[in-house]
Short mmCIF file of N, CA and C in Angstrom, two decimals:
data_model
loop_
_atom_site.label_atom_id
_atom_site.label_comp_id
_atom_site.label_asym_id
_atom_site.label_seq_id
_atom_site.Cartn_x
_atom_site.Cartn_y
_atom_site.Cartn_z
N MET R 269 -53.11 -34.31 42.85
CA MET R 269 -52.35 -34.18 43.71
C MET R 269 -51.02 -34.74 43.38
N LYS R 270 -50.00 -34.32 43.70
CA LYS R 270 -48.56 -34.66 43.55
C LYS R 270 -48.07 -35.67 44.28
N LEU R 271 -47.34 -36.70 43.66
CA LEU R 271 -46.74 -37.79 44.32
C LEU R 271 -45.23 -37.10 44.78
N LEU R 272 -44.64 -37.81 45.74
CA LEU R 272 -43.30 -37.30 46.22
C LEU R 272 -42.43 -38.14 45.21
N PRO R 273 -41.32 -37.42 45.04
CA PRO R 273 -40.34 -38.12 44.08
C PRO R 273 -39.98 -39.40 44.12
N HIS R 274 -39.88 -39.93 45.14
CA HIS R 274 -39.60 -41.47 45.35
C HIS R 274 -40.77 -42.27 44.97
N ALA R 275 -41.89 -41.84 45.29
CA ALA R 275 -43.39 -42.40 45.07
C ALA R 275 -43.47 -42.85 43.78
N HIS R 276 -43.10 -42.03 42.81
CA HIS R 276 -43.07 -42.33 41.21
C HIS R 276 -42.44 -43.79 40.97
N ALA R 277 -41.26 -43.70 41.64
CA ALA R 277 -40.09 -45.20 41.39
C ALA R 277 -41.07 -46.24 42.17
N ASP R 278 -41.71 -45.92 43.37
CA ASP R 278 -42.09 -47.09 44.08
C ASP R 278 -43.50 -47.66 43.52
N PHE R 279 -44.31 -47.00 42.88
CA PHE R 279 -45.41 -47.33 41.67
C PHE R 279 -44.95 -48.03 40.91
N MET R 280 -43.92 -47.48 40.07
CA MET R 280 -43.47 -48.13 38.78
C MET R 280 -42.61 -49.45 39.05
N ARG R 281 -42.27 -49.63 40.25
CA ARG R 281 -41.59 -50.94 40.59
C ARG R 281 -42.68 -51.96 41.59
N GLY R 282 -43.87 -51.60 41.70
CA GLY R 282 -44.99 -52.40 42.05
C GLY R 282 -44.85 -52.49 43.74
N VAL R 283 -44.28 -51.27 44.49
CA VAL R 283 -44.25 -51.41 45.68
C VAL R 283 -45.63 -51.65 46.61
N HIS R 284 -46.58 -50.70 45.99
CA HIS R 284 -47.66 -50.31 46.59
C HIS R 284 -48.62 -51.44 46.10
N HIS R 285 -49.60 -52.09 46.77
CA HIS R 285 -50.68 -52.84 46.35
C HIS R 285 -52.21 -52.63 46.92
N GLU R 286 -52.99 -52.92 46.28
CA GLU R 286 -54.44 -52.75 46.57
C GLU R 286 -54.83 -53.08 48.20
N ASP R 287 -54.14 -54.46 48.56
CA ASP R 287 -54.37 -54.96 49.75
C ASP R 287 -53.69 -54.49 50.85
N ASP R 288 -52.85 -53.40 50.50
CA ASP R 288 -51.98 -52.89 51.49
C ASP R 288 -52.56 -52.13 52.63
N GLU R 289 -52.23 -51.45 53.65
CA GLU R 289 -52.75 -50.77 54.43
C GLU R 289 -52.26 -49.33 54.55
N TYR R 290 -53.04 -48.71 54.02
CA TYR R 290 -52.62 -47.06 53.79
C TYR R 290 -53.24 -46.21 54.84
N ARG R 291 -52.42 -45.26 55.28
CA ARG R 291 -52.66 -44.45 56.64
C ARG R 291 -52.55 -42.82 56.14
N MET R 292 -52.98 -42.30 56.99
CA MET R 292 -52.78 -40.68 56.84
C MET R 292 -52.38 -40.22 58.03
N ALA R 293 -51.14 -39.60 58.14
CA ALA R 293 -50.66 -39.00 59.42
C ALA R 293 -50.84 -37.42 59.38
N LEU R 294 -51.16 -36.79 60.28
CA LEU R 294 -51.43 -35.37 60.41
C LEU R 294 -50.53 -34.64 61.23
N TYR R 295 -49.93 -33.64 60.54
CA TYR R 295 -48.97 -32.59 61.04
C TYR R 295 -49.55 -31.20 61.50
N GLU R 296 -48.87 -30.43 62.52
CA GLU R 296 -49.37 -29.15 62.47
C GLU R 296 -48.07 -28.29 61.65
N SER R 297 -47.03 -28.76 61.88
CA SER R 297 -45.89 -28.04 60.93
C SER R 297 -45.35 -29.04 59.86
N ASP R 298 -44.69 -28.27 58.92
CA ASP R 298 -44.47 -29.08 57.73
C ASP R 298 -43.49 -30.23 57.86
N PRO R 299 -43.88 -31.50 57.49
CA PRO R 299 -43.07 -32.76 57.83
C PRO R 299 -42.04 -32.80 56.85
N GLY R 300 -41.75 -31.71 55.87
CA GLY R 300 -40.81 -32.05 54.85
C GLY R 300 -41.31 -33.05 53.73
N SER R 301 -40.33 -33.94 53.13
CA SER R 301 -40.57 -34.75 52.07
C SER R 301 -39.93 -36.26 52.45
N PRO R 302 -40.27 -36.85 53.37
CA PRO R 302 -39.63 -37.99 54.18
C PRO R 302 -40.01 -39.13 53.02
N GLU R 303 -39.02 -40.02 52.96
CA GLU R 303 -39.18 -41.11 52.04
C GLU R 303 -40.06 -42.37 53.07
N ILE R 304 -39.64 -42.30 54.45
CA ILE R 304 -40.09 -42.99 55.51
C ILE R 304 -41.15 -42.29 56.48
N TYR R 305 -42.48 -42.65 56.80
CA TYR R 305 -43.03 -41.80 57.58
C TYR R 305 -42.53 -41.78 59.15
N ASP R 306 -42.57 -40.58 59.61
CA ASP R 306 -41.95 -40.08 60.71
C ASP R 306 -42.78 -39.83 61.73
N PRO R 307 -42.90 -40.40 62.73
CA PRO R 307 -44.12 -40.16 63.85
C PRO R 307 -43.57 -38.50 64.79
N THR R 308 -42.56 -38.16 64.51
CA THR R 308 -42.22 -37.07 65.09
C THR R 308 -43.18 -35.69 64.85
N HIS R 309 -43.33 -35.46 65.74
CA HIS R 309 -44.35 -33.90 65.91
C HIS R 309 -45.63 -34.35 65.23
N GLU R 310 -46.07 -35.52 65.05
CA GLU R 310 -47.49 -35.87 64.54
C GLU R 310 -48.49 -35.58 65.55
N CYS R 311 -49.62 -35.04 64.87
CA CYS R 311 -50.67 -34.79 66.06
C CYS R 311 -50.96 -35.97 66.87
N GLN R 312 -51.02 -35.86 68.24
CA GLN R 312 -51.30 -36.94 69.26
C GLN R 312 -52.76 -37.62 68.96
N ALA R 313 -53.74 -36.93 68.77
CA ALA R 313 -54.89 -37.62 68.30
C ALA R 313 -55.06 -38.63 67.32
N ALA R 314 -53.95 -38.51 66.32
CA ALA R 314 -54.01 -39.45 65.15
C ALA R 314 -52.65 -40.11 65.23
N LYS R 315 -51.97 -40.26 66.13
CA LYS R 315 -50.75 -40.91 66.12
C LYS R 315 -50.61 -42.30 65.71
N SER R 316 -49.87 -42.50 64.80
CA SER R 316 -49.12 -43.85 64.06
C SER R 316 -50.21 -43.80 62.63
N GLY R 317 -50.86 -42.63 62.44
CA GLY R 317 -51.77 -42.48 61.31
C GLY R 317 -53.07 -43.21 61.39
N ILE R 318 -54.00 -42.69 60.58
CA ILE R 318 -55.36 -42.97 60.33
C ILE R 318 -55.55 -43.89 59.45
N VAL R 319 -56.14 -45.01 59.62
CA VAL R 319 -56.10 -46.28 58.67
C VAL R 319 -57.16 -45.96 57.38
N LEU R 320 -56.73 -45.74 56.41
CA LEU R 320 -57.69 -45.15 55.10
C LEU R 320 -58.12 -46.60 54.74
N THR R 321 -59.66 -46.42 54.44
CA THR R 321 -60.53 -47.47 53.88
C THR R 321 -61.06 -46.90 52.52
N ASN R 322 -61.74 -48.22 51.78
CA ASN R 322 -62.03 -48.35 50.54
C ASN R 322 -61.25 -48.00 49.29
N TYR R 323 -60.00 -48.64 49.54
CA TYR R 323 -58.93 -48.16 48.43
C TYR R 323 -59.72 -48.61 47.17
N ARG R 324 -59.62 -47.64 46.22
CA ARG R 324 -60.15 -47.66 44.72
C ARG R 324 -59.32 -47.14 43.71
N VAL R 325 -59.21 -47.54 42.54
CA VAL R 325 -58.68 -46.56 41.46
C VAL R 325 -59.75 -46.54 40.34
N GLU R 326 -59.98 -45.11 39.97
CA GLU R 326 -60.90 -44.85 38.94
C GLU R 326 -60.14 -44.11 38.04
N THR R 327 -60.55 -44.60 36.70
CA THR R 327 -59.99 -43.73 35.49
C THR R 327 -60.98 -42.56 35.07
N ASN R 328 -60.41 -41.39 34.39
CA ASN R 328 -61.26 -40.45 34.07
C ASN R 328 -61.26 -40.53 32.50
N SER R 329 -62.11 -39.46 31.76
CA SER R 329 -62.57 -39.51 30.49
C SER R 329 -61.11 -39.24 29.50
N ASP R 330 -60.20 -38.56 30.60
CA ASP R 330 -58.95 -38.25 29.54
C ASP R 330 -57.88 -39.37 29.84
N GLY R 331 -58.08 -40.51 30.28
CA GLY R 331 -57.05 -41.47 30.48
C GLY R 331 -56.42 -41.48 31.77
N ARG R 332 -56.59 -40.66 32.55
CA ARG R 332 -55.74 -40.44 33.99
C ARG R 332 -56.42 -41.51 34.75
N ALA R 333 -55.43 -41.86 35.64
CA ALA R 333 -56.28 -42.84 36.93
C ALA R 333 -55.93 -42.05 38.11
N ASN R 334 -56.99 -42.23 39.14
CA ASN R 334 -56.79 -41.63 40.32
C ASN R 334 -57.03 -42.42 41.43
N LEU R 335 -56.49 -42.42 42.50
CA LEU R 335 -56.52 -43.21 43.78
C LEU R 335 -57.08 -42.58 44.81
N HIS R 336 -58.23 -43.16 45.41
CA HIS R 336 -59.35 -42.73 46.19
C HIS R 336 -59.31 -43.62 47.43
N PHE R 337 -59.79 -43.17 48.52
CA PHE R 337 -59.83 -43.51 49.59
C PHE R 337 -61.36 -42.87 50.26
N SER R 338 -61.91 -43.51 51.35
CA SER R 338 -63.13 -42.85 51.96
C SER R 338 -62.80 -41.92 52.88
N ASP R 339 -63.81 -41.08 53.05
CA ASP R 339 -63.57 -39.80 53.86
C ASP R 339 -63.36 -40.19 55.22
N ILE R 340 -62.68 -39.25 56.14
CA ILE R 340 -62.20 -40.03 57.52
C ILE R 340 -63.10 -39.04 58.48
N HIS R 341 -63.75 -39.73 59.82
CA HIS R 341 -64.50 -38.82 60.57
C HIS R 341 -63.95 -39.45 61.96
N LEU R 342 -63.51 -38.25 62.64
CA LEU R 342 -63.08 -38.75 64.19
C LEU R 342 -63.90 -37.95 65.12
N ASP R 343 -64.34 -38.91 65.88
CA ASP R 343 -65.22 -38.15 67.14
C ASP R 343 -64.68 -38.09 68.35
N GLY R 344 -64.61 -36.93 69.04
CA GLY R 344 -64.37 -36.79 70.54
C GLY R 344 -62.91 -36.54 70.52
N VAL R 345 -62.12 -35.82 69.45
CA VAL R 345 -60.88 -35.66 69.61
C VAL R 345 -60.39 -34.32 69.78
N THR R 346 -59.22 -33.91 69.96
CA THR R 346 -58.69 -32.51 69.89
C THR R 346 -57.52 -32.77 69.22
N LEU R 347 -57.19 -31.90 68.20
CA LEU R 347 -56.28 -31.76 67.19
C LEU R 347 -56.27 -30.75 66.45
N ARG R 348 -54.96 -30.42 66.03
CA ARG R 348 -54.86 -29.20 65.10
C ARG R 348 -53.74 -29.75 64.07
N TYR R 349 -54.08 -29.49 62.77
CA TYR R 349 -53.19 -30.00 61.58
C TYR R 349 -53.33 -28.90 60.36
N ARG R 350 -52.15 -28.93 59.91
CA ARG R 350 -52.12 -28.32 58.25
C ARG R 350 -51.63 -29.32 57.04
N TYR R 351 -50.82 -30.23 57.75
CA TYR R 351 -50.32 -31.16 56.58
C TYR R 351 -50.76 -32.64 57.00
N ALA R 352 -50.90 -33.32 55.88
CA ALA R 352 -51.35 -34.87 55.91
C ALA R 352 -50.16 -35.67 54.95
N VAL R 353 -50.00 -36.55 55.60
CA VAL R 353 -48.85 -37.50 55.05
C VAL R 353 -49.48 -38.77 54.58
N LEU R 354 -49.79 -39.12 53.32
CA LEU R 354 -50.16 -40.57 53.07
C LEU R 354 -49.04 -41.38 52.92
N PHE R 355 -49.28 -42.56 53.64
CA PHE R 355 -48.08 -43.58 53.80
C PHE R 355 -48.50 -45.15 53.59
N ASN R 356 -47.95 -45.89 53.32
CA ASN R 356 -48.08 -47.42 53.23
C ASN R 356 -47.50 -48.16 54.28
N ALA R 357 -48.53 -48.33 55.46
CA ALA R 357 -47.92 -49.10 56.77
C ALA R 357 -47.33 -50.65 56.38
N SER R 358 -47.85 -50.92 55.23
CA SER R 358 -47.68 -52.24 54.84
C SER R 358 -46.18 -52.43 54.15
N LYS R 359 -45.73 -51.48 53.76
CA LYS R 359 -44.32 -51.37 53.24
C LYS R 359 -43.47 -50.46 54.05
N GLY R 360 -43.31 -50.72 55.31
CA GLY R 360 -42.37 -50.09 56.31
C GLY R 360 -42.55 -48.42 56.41
N GLY R 361 -43.69 -47.90 56.01
CA GLY R 361 -44.05 -46.71 56.10
C GLY R 361 -43.74 -45.91 54.71
N ARG R 362 -43.44 -46.65 54.05
CA ARG R 362 -43.08 -45.67 52.43
C ARG R 362 -44.03 -44.75 52.44
N THR R 363 -43.61 -43.32 52.21
CA THR R 363 -44.55 -42.24 51.95
C THR R 363 -44.82 -41.99 50.48
N ILE R 364 -46.18 -41.60 50.45
CA ILE R 364 -46.66 -41.37 49.11
C ILE R 364 -46.72 -40.02 48.42
N GLN R 365 -47.24 -39.26 49.56
CA GLN R 365 -47.89 -37.72 49.31
C GLN R 365 -47.67 -36.92 50.69
N VAL R 366 -47.48 -35.56 50.31
CA VAL R 366 -47.47 -34.54 51.51
C VAL R 366 -48.65 -33.74 51.07
N ILE R 367 -49.46 -33.55 51.88
CA ILE R 367 -50.59 -32.65 51.45
C ILE R 367 -50.73 -31.00 52.41
N ASP R 368 -50.44 -30.17 51.77
CA ASP R 368 -50.71 -28.99 52.47
C ASP R 368 -52.00 -28.21 52.26
N ILE R 369 -53.11 -28.43 53.42
CA ILE R 369 -54.30 -27.93 53.23
C ILE R 369 -54.14 -26.39 53.27
N GLY R 370 -53.30 -25.75 53.58
CA GLY R 370 -52.98 -24.37 53.28
C GLY R 370 -53.19 -23.28 54.59
N LYS R 371 -53.84 -24.07 55.61
CA LYS R 371 -54.11 -23.35 56.99
C LYS R 371 -54.14 -24.37 58.02
N VAL R 372 -54.17 -24.03 59.20
CA VAL R 372 -54.15 -24.87 60.20
C VAL R 372 -55.79 -24.69 60.64
N VAL R 373 -56.12 -26.16 60.75
CA VAL R 373 -57.74 -26.44 61.28
C VAL R 373 -57.33 -27.60 62.49
N GLY R 374 -58.78 -27.16 62.96
CA GLY R 374 -58.66 -28.08 64.40
C GLY R 374 -59.95 -28.31 64.87
N VAL R 375 -60.10 -29.10 65.95
CA VAL R 375 -60.97 -29.11 66.77
C VAL R 375 -60.63 -29.46 68.19
N GLU R 376 -61.60 -28.88 69.22
CA GLU R 376 -61.11 -29.33 70.52
C GLU R 376 -62.39 -30.62 71.11
N GLY R 377 -62.08 -31.32 71.60
CA GLY R 377 -63.16 -32.30 72.17
C GLY R 377 -64.44 -32.52 71.20
N GLY R 378 -64.19 -32.64 69.66
CA GLY R 378 -65.29 -32.73 69.04
C GLY R 378 -65.20 -33.43 67.91
N LEU R 379 -65.94 -33.46 66.68
CA LEU R 379 -65.93 -34.30 65.48
C LEU R 379 -64.85 -33.49 64.40
N ILE R 380 -64.34 -34.08 63.74
CA ILE R 380 -63.46 -33.76 62.61
C ILE R 380 -63.81 -34.59 61.47
N SER R 381 -64.24 -34.08 60.30
CA SER R 381 -64.44 -34.89 59.00
C SER R 381 -63.07 -34.25 58.00
N ILE R 382 -62.62 -35.31 57.42
CA ILE R 382 -61.53 -34.95 56.37
C ILE R 382 -62.05 -35.48 55.28
N HIS R 383 -62.67 -34.73 54.22
CA HIS R 383 -63.28 -34.95 52.90
C HIS R 383 -62.17 -35.42 51.88
N MET R 384 -62.03 -36.35 51.12
CA MET R 384 -61.09 -36.75 50.35
C MET R 384 -61.32 -35.94 48.98
N PRO R 385 -60.35 -35.45 48.33
CA PRO R 385 -60.73 -34.80 47.17
C PRO R 385 -61.71 -35.65 46.10
N GLU R 386 -62.60 -35.10 45.52
CA GLU R 386 -63.48 -35.99 44.47
C GLU R 386 -62.52 -36.58 43.32
N ASP R 387 -61.25 -35.58 42.78
CA ASP R 387 -60.43 -36.35 41.82
C ASP R 387 -59.20 -37.31 42.29
N GLY R 388 -59.23 -37.66 43.74
CA GLY R 388 -58.67 -38.41 44.31
C GLY R 388 -57.42 -37.81 45.08
N LEU R 389 -56.60 -38.54 45.69
CA LEU R 389 -55.42 -38.34 46.25
C LEU R 389 -54.42 -38.20 45.71
N VAL R 390 -54.31 -39.22 44.74
CA VAL R 390 -53.05 -39.25 43.71
C VAL R 390 -53.57 -39.32 42.41
N GLU R 391 -53.04 -38.91 41.19
CA GLU R 391 -53.18 -38.91 39.92
C GLU R 391 -52.17 -39.43 39.16
N PHE R 392 -52.52 -40.25 38.33
CA PHE R 392 -51.40 -40.95 37.51
C PHE R 392 -51.68 -40.56 36.42
N GLY R 393 -50.52 -40.38 35.28
CA GLY R 393 -50.75 -40.00 33.98
C GLY R 393 -50.76 -38.52 33.71
N SER R 394 -50.38 -37.71 34.92
CA SER R 394 -50.58 -36.29 34.80
C SER R 394 -49.46 -35.67 34.06
N LEU R 395 -49.70 -34.60 33.32
CA LEU R 395 -48.87 -33.91 32.46
C LEU R 395 -48.05 -33.07 33.23
N GLN R 396 -48.14 -33.08 34.48
CA GLN R 396 -47.26 -32.20 35.31
C GLN R 396 -46.00 -32.88 35.53
#
């Protein structure tokens, strides 16, 4: 998964830390590439972002490192989204990544699960 351009510099400067609070905001329309999390047009059921848990960094056999969090499960919600914004709530809402899942998905008054990619949300050391 690709970092936003400013997020590369943030990681190089040591802005983001393991003990920070990371969140994921959900949007039905494209939020663009903001440097700071913007709650405008965010899904109401996940207002202010969903707190991510179990921060961990794992390394691959090819020497790349991947940032992982636990899956998200929300019960009794009504929401629709296509985009997710990963941001650091402890650092003034500095954004890290915008994820386009490719189609609008949702649930009405039910359970929604957001499964994190096996290779992590963010990859460091990528040749891209």
